[in-house]
Coordinates of C-alpha atoms in Angstrom, one line a residue:
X1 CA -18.4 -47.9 -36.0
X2 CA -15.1 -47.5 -36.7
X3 CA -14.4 -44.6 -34.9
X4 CA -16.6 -45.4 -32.1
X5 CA -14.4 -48.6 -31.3
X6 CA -10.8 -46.1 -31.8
X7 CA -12.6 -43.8 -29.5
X8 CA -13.4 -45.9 -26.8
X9 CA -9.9 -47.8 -26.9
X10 CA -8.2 -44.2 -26.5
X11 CA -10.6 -43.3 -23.5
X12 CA -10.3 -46.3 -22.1
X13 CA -6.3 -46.0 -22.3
X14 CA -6.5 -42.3 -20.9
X15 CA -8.9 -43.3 -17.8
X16 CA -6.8 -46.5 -16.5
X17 CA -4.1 -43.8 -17.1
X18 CA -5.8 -41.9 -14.3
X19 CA -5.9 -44.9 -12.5
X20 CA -1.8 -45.4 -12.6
X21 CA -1.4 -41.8 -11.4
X22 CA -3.9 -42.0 -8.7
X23 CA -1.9 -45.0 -7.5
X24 CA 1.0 -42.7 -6.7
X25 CA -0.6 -40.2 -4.5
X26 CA 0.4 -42.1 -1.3
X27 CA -0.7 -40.8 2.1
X28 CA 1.6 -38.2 3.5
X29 CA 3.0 -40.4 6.3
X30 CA 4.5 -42.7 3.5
X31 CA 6.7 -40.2 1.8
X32 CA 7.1 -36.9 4.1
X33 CA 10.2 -37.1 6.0
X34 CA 10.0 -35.2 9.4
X35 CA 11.6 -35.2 12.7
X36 CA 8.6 -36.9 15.1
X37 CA 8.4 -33.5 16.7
X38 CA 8.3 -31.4 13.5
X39 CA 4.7 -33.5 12.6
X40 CA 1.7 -32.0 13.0
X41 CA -0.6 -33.4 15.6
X42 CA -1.8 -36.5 15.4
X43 CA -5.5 -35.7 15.5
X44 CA -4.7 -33.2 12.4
X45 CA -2.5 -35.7 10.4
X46 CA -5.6 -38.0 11.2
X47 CA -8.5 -35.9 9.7
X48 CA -6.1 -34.4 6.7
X49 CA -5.4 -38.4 5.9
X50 CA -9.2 -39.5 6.2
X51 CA -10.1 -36.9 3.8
X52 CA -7.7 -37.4 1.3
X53 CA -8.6 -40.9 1.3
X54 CA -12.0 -40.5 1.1
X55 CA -11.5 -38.5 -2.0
X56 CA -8.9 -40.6 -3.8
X57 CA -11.8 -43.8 -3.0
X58 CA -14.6 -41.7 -4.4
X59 CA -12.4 -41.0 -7.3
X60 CA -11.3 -44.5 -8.0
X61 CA -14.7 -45.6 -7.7
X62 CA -15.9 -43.1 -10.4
X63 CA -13.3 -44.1 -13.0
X64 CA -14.0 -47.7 -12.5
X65 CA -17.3 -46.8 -13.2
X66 CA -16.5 -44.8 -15.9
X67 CA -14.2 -47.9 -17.5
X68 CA -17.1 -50.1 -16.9
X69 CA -19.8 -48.3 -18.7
X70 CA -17.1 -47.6 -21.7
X71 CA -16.9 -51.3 -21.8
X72 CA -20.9 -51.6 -21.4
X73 CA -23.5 -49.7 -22.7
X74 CA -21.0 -47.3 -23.9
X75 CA -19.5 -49.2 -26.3
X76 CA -22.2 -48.1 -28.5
X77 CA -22.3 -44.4 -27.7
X78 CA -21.0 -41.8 -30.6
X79 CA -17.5 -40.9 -29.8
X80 CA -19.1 -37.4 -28.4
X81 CA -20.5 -38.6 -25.4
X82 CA -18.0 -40.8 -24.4
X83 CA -15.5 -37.9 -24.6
X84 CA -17.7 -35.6 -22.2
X85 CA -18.3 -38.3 -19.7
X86 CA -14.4 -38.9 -19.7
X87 CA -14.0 -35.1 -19.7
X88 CA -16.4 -34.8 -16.4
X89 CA -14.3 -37.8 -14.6
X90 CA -11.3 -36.4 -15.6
X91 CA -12.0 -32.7 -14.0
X92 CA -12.9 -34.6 -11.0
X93 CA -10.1 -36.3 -10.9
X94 CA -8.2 -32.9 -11.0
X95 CA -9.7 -31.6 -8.6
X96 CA -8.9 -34.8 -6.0
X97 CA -5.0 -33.6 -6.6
X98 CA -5.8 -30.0 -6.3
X99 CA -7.0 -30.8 -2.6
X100 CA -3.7 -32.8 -2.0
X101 CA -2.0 -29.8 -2.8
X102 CA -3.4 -27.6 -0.5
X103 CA -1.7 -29.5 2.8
X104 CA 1.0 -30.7 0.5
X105 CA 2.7 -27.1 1.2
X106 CA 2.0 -27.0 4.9
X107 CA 3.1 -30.7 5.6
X108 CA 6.4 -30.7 3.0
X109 CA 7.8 -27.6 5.2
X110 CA 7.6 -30.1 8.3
X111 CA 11.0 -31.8 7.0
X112 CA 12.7 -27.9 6.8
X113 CA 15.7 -28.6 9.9
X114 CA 14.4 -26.0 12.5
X115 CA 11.5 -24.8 10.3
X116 CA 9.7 -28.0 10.9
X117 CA 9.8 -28.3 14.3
X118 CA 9.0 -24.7 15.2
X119 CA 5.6 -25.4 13.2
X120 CA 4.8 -27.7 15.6
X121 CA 5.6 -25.6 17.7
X122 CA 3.3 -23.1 16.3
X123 CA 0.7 -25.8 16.3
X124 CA 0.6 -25.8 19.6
X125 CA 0.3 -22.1 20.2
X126 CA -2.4 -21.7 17.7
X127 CA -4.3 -24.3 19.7
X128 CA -4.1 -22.6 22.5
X129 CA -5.2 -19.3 21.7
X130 CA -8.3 -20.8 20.2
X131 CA -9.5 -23.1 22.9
X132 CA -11.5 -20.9 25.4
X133 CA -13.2 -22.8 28.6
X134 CA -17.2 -22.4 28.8
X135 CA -17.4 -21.3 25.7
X136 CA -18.1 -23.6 22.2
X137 CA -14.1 -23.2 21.7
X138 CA -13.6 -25.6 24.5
X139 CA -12.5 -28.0 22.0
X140 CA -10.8 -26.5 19.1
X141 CA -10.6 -28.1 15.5
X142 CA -7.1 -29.3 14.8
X143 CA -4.4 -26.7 13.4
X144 CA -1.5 -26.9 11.2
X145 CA 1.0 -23.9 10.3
X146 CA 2.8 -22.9 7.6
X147 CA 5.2 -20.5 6.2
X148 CA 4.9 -18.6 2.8
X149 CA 6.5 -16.3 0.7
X150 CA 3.8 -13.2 0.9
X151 CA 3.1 -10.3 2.7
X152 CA 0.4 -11.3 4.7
X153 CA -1.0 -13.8 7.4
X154 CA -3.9 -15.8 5.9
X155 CA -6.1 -18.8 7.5
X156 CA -8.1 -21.6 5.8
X157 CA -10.6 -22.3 8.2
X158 CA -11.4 -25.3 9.0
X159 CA -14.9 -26.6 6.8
X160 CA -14.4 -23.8 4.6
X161 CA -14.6 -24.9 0.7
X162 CA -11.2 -26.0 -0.9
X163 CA -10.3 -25.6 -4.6
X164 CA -11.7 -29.0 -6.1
X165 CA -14.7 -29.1 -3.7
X166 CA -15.0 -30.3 -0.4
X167 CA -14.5 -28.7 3.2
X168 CA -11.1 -28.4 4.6
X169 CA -11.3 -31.0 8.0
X170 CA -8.3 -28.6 9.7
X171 CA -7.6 -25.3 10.1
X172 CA -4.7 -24.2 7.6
X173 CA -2.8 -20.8 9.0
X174 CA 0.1 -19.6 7.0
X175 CA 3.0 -17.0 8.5
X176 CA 4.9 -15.0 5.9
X177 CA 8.7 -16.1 6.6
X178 CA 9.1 -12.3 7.5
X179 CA 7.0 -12.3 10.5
X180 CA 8.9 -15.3 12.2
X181 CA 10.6 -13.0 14.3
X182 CA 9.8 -11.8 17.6
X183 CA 6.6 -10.6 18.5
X184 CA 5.4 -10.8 15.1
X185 CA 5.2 -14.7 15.6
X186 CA 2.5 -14.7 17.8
X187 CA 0.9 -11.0 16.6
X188 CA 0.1 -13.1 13.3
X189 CA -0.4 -16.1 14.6
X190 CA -3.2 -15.5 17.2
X191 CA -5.0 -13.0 14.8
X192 CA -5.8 -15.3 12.0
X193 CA -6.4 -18.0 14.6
X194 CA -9.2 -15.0 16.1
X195 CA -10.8 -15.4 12.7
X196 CA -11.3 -19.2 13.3
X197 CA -12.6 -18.3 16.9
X198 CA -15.2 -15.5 15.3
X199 CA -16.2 -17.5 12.7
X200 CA -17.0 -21.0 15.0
X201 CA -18.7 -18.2 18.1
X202 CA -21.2 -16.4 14.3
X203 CA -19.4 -13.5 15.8
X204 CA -19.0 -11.0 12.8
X205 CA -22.5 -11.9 11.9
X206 CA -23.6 -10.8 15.2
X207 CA -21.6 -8.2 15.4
X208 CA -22.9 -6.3 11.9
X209 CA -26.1 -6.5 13.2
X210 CA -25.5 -4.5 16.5
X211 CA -23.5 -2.1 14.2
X212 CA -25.9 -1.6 12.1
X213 CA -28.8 -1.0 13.8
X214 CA -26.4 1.8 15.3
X215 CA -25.8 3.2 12.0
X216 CA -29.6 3.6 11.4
X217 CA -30.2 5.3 14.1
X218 CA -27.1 7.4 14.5
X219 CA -28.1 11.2 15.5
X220 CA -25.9 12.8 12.7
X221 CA -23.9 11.7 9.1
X222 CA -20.7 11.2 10.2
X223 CA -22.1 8.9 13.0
X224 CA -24.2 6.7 10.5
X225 CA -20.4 6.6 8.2
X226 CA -18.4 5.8 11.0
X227 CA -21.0 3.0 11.7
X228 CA -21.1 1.6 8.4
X229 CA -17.2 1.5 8.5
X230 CA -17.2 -0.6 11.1
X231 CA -19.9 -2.7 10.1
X232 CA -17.8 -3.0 7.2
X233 CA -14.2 -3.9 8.4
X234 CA -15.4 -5.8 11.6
X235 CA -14.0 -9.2 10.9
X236 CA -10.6 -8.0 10.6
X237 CA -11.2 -5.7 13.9
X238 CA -12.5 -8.7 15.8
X239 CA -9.3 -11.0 15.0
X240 CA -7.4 -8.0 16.0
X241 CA -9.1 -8.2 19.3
X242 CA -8.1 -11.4 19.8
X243 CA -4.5 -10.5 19.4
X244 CA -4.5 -7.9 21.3
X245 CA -7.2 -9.9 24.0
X246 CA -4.4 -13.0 24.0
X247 CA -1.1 -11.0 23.9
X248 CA -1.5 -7.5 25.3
X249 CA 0.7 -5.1 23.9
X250 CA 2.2 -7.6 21.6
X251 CA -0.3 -7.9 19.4
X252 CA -0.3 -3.9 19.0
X253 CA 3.3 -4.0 18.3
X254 CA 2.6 -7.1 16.3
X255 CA 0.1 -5.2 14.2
X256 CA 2.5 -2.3 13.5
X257 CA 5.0 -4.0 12.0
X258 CA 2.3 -5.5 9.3
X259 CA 0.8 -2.3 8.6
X260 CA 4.3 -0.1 8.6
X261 CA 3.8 0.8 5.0
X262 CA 4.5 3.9 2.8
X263 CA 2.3 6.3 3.8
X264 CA -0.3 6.4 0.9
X265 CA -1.3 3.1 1.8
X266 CA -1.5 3.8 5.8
X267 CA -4.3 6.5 4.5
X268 CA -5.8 4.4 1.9
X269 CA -9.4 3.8 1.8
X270 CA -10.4 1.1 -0.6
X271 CA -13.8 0.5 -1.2
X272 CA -15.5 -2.4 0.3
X273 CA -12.1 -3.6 1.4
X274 CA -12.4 -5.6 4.6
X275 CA -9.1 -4.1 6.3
X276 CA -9.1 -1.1 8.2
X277 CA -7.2 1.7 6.9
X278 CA -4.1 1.0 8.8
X279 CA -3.6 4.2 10.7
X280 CA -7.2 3.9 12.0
X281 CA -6.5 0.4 12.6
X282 CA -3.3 0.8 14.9
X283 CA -5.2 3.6 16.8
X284 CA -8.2 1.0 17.3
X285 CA -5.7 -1.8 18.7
X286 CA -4.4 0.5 20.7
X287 CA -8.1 1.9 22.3
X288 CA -9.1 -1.8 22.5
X289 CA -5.7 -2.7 24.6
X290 CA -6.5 0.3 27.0
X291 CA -9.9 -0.7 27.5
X292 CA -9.1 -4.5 28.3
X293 CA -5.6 -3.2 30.4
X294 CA -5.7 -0.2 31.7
X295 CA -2.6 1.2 31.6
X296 CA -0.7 4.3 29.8
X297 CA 1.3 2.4 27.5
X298 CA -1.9 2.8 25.1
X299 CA -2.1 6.3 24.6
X300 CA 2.0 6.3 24.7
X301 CA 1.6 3.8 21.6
X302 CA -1.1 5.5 20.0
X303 CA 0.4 9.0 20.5
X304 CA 3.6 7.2 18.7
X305 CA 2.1 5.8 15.6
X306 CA 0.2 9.3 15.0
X307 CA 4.2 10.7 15.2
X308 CA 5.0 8.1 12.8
X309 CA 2.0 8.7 10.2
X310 CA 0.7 12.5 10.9
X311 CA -2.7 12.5 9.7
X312 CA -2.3 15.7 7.9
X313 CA -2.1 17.1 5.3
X314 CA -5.2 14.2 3.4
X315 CA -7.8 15.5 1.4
X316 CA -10.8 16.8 3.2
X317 CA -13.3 14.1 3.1
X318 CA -10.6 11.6 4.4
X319 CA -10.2 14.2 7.1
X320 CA -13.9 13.6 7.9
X321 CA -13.4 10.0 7.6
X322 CA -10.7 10.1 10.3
X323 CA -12.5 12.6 12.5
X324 CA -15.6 10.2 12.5
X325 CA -13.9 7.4 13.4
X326 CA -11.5 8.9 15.7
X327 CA -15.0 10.4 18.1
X328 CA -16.7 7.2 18.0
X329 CA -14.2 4.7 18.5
X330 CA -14.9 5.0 22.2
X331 CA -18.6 3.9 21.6
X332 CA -17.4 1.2 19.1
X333 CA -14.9 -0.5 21.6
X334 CA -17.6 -0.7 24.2
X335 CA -20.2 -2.5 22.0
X336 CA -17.6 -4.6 21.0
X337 CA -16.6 -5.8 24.7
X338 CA -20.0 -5.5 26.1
X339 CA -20.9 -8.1 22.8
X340 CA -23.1 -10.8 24.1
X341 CA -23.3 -13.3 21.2
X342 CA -25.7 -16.7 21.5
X343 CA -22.5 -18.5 21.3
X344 CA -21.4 -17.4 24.7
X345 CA -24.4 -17.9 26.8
X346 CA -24.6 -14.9 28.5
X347 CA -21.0 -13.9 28.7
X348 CA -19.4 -10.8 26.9
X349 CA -16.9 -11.2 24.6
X350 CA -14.6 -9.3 26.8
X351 CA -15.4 -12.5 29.4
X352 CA -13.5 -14.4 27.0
X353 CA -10.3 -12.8 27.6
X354 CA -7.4 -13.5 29.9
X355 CA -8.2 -10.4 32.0
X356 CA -7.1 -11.6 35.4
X357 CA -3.3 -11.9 33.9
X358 CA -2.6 -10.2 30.8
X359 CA -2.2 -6.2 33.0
X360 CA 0.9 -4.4 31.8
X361 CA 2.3 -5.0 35.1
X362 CA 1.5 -8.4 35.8
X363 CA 3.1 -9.1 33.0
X364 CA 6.7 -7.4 34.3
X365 CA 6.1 -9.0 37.5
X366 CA 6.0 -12.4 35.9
X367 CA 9.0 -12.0 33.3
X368 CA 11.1 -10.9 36.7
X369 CA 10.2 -14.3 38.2
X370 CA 10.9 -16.1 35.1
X371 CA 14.9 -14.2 35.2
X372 CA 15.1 -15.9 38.8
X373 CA 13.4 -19.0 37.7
X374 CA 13.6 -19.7 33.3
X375 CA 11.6 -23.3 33.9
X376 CA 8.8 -21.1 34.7
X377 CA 9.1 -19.8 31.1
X378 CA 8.9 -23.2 29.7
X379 CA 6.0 -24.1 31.8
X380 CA 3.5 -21.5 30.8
X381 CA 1.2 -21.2 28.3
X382 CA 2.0 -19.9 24.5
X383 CA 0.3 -17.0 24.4
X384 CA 1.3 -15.9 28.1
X385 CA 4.8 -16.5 26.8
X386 CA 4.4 -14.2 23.9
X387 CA 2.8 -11.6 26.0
X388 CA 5.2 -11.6 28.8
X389 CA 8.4 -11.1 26.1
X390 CA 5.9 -8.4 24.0
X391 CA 5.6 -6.9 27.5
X392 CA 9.1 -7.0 28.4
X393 CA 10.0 -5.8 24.5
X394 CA 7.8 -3.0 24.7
X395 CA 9.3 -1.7 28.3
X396 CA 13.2 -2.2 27.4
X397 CA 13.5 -4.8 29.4
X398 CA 14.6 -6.9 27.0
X399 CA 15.8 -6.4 23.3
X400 CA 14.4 -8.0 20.2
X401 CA 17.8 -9.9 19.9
X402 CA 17.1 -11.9 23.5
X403 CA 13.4 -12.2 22.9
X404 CA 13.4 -13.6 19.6
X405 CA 16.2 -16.1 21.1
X406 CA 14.2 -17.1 24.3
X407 CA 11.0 -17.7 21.6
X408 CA 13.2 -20.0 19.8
X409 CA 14.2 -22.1 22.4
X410 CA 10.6 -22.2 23.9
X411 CA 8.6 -22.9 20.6
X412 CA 11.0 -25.7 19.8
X413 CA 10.6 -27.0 23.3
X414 CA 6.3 -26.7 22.7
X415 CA 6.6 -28.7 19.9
X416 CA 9.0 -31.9 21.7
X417 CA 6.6 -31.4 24.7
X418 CA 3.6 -32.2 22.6
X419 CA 5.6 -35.1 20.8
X420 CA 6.2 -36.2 23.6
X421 CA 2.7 -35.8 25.4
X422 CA 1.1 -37.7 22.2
X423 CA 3.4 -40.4 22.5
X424 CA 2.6 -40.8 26.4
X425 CA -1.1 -41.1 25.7
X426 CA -0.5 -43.5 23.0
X427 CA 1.8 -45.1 26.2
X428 CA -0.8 -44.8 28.8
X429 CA 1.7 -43.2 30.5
X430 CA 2.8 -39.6 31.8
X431 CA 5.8 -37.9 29.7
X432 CA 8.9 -36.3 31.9
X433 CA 8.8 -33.0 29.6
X434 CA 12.6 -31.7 28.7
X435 CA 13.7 -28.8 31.3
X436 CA 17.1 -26.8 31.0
X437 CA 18.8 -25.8 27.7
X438 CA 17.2 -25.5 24.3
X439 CA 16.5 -29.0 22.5
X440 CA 17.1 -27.2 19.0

């Protein structure tokens, strides 16, 4: 009895110490310092808020519970059992701050000076790319950036499980710091905001099947392996089409400076990785680019990377590999923009595209006009902005010094416009958005 009663008074003492800790997790908008246009929208602070607060209640609610049984009907129970019902509460209540943790990162780099409001700005951008009219994307899930140390671009997408249980209510995309510089910003950016876009359209799903119906059919062996390899890598091909669908030639260029690796990983084959090998990879951007935009820039490109990386000499059966890939890419692009998923009703997935604008040449027209006229710059949307200065990049028209400044000043002055837009609605009343020099 003895040890019964010294049990429960140390679990009882360890569970209201719970409660003491619990107490300090505070909602973000009580102890994050940011600049009102370095915060992320208000719909995402909204949703991140509600479901950290709905897992701090459900938490309380189970300690209290636990506290009252201990005092209860537990107060009988061997010492054993009360430890692994405090040992069950407590890994739940780990798991409640391993959720806060997970925006912690992407909300504490808001209060970064310049960092924080080009996130926002980002925010924005993201958004955009996403929402598609006529199409389930019409109204996108909220979106909040964030920078990291890696080598990669990764997203979170939004009601995808988090460590701890539970489905994230936004979608979380994080930049490696190395990419925040000219068109590698919005390369990154729109192709892991592309997986968000396949995954709420069931598009690699859809996609496999078409593929692999192809691949059981296919009239020889190296047609049926080609198949199967892009059955296999298809979700990263699809976000790459929306890079490359969203920014033109950006997103090619974008893609190149990701994949610019020593050479024994350009030619790397990994088994059931999900990443194209990234030669074949850059030369697929590059076919899907000519077939949405005609234009020679695409072979140019193409013919460039393959001086870059020769593919030769590599052992034979990665010469095969190559070969099989290289003769059916063709046939792979068109499925792929002929794709009619369910989630589209009716339209192709080309149809979701900015076709009518995003031409090689429209795009040199329009950063001519924006020389004679800059507010036009400012008034346009994000991911016309990053193709134009892609475009312009690409054609010498500008050099990555003046592009990376003019995407400065214009993803600070996306994030102060939507500031400012949120606060008008809240207002009832339209904003007068900034125009002239940078508000940095």
């Amino acid at each position: 009895m003895e040890a019964t009663s010294a049990a429960a008074s140390l679990l009882s003492g360890e569970a209201r110490a719970l409660l003491t800790r619990l107490d300090r997790v505070r909602p973000f908008a009580l102890h994050e310092t940011m600049v009102p246009a370095a915060a992320p929208t208000p719909e995402a602070m909204s949703a991140v808020e509600r479901f950290l607060a709905t897992g701090r209640a459900d938490l309380r609610r189970g300690v209290e519970a636990y506290l009252a049984w201990l005092a209860g009907p537990g107060r009988a129970a061997p010492p054993h059992i009360a430890q692994r019902r405090f040992t069950a509460v407590r890994r739940r209540f780990n798991a409640v701050l391993t959720q806060f943790d997970v925006f912690q990162e992407a909300i504490t780099q808001r209060s970064e000076r310049d960092i924080g409001v080009w996130l926002a700005g980002l925010d924005v951008a993201a958004a955009e790319a996403l929402a598609t009219p006529r199409t389930p994307l019409h109204r996108p899930p909220p979106v909040i950036t964030y920078l990291d140390h890696g080598p990669g671009a990764a997203i979170r997408r939004v009601n995808t499980r988090i460590p701890g249980g539970g489905r994230t209510p936004v979608a979380l995309v994080r930049i490696p710091r190395e990419r925040m510089v000219g068109y590698g910003i919005g390369a990154s950016l729109v192709h892991e905001v592309g997986h968000q876009a396949a995954a709420l359209l069931g598009l690699v799903d859809s996609l496999r099947q078409v593929l692999l119906d192809i691949e059981l059919t296919a009239r020889s062996p190296a047609e049926r392996a080609a198949f199967g390899y892009w059955g296999l890598t298809v979700s990263e091909i699809v976000a790459d089409l929306w890079a490359v669908g969203q920014l033109g030639i950006a997103g090619t260029l974008g893609l190149m400076g990701v994949v610019s690796l020593p050479r024994r990983f350009v030619f790397a084959v990994v088994p059931d990785d999900p990443h194209p090998l990234p030669y074949i990879r850059v030369r697929l951007s590059c076919a899907l680019g000519d077939a949405l935009y005609p234009h020679p820039q695409w072979r140019a490109l193409g013919s460039l990377w393959s001086a870059l990386y020769p593919p030769t000499p590599l052992p034979r059966e990665l010469r095969l590999l190559l070969g099989a890939l290289e003769s059916t890419m063709p046939r792979f692009v068109d499925v792929m923009l002929r794709h009619r998923p369910s989630a589209l009703g009716g339209l192709r997935l080309a149809d979701v595209m900015p076709l009518a604008e995003r031409r090689p040449e429209q795009l040199l027209t329009r950063h001519r006009s924006w020389l004679r006229r800059p507010s036009l710059l400012r008034a346009a949307p994000p991911t016309l902005v990053f193709a134009v200065l892609g475009q312009a990049r690409a054609a010498g028209r500008i050099g990555a010094e003046e592009e990376s400044r003019l995407l400065g000043d214009v993803i600070t002055h996306w994030a102060l416009s939507s500031t400012l837009a949120s606060a008008s609605r809240c207002a009832g009343s339209r904003p007068e958005l900034p125009t002239g020099r940078s508000h940095r």
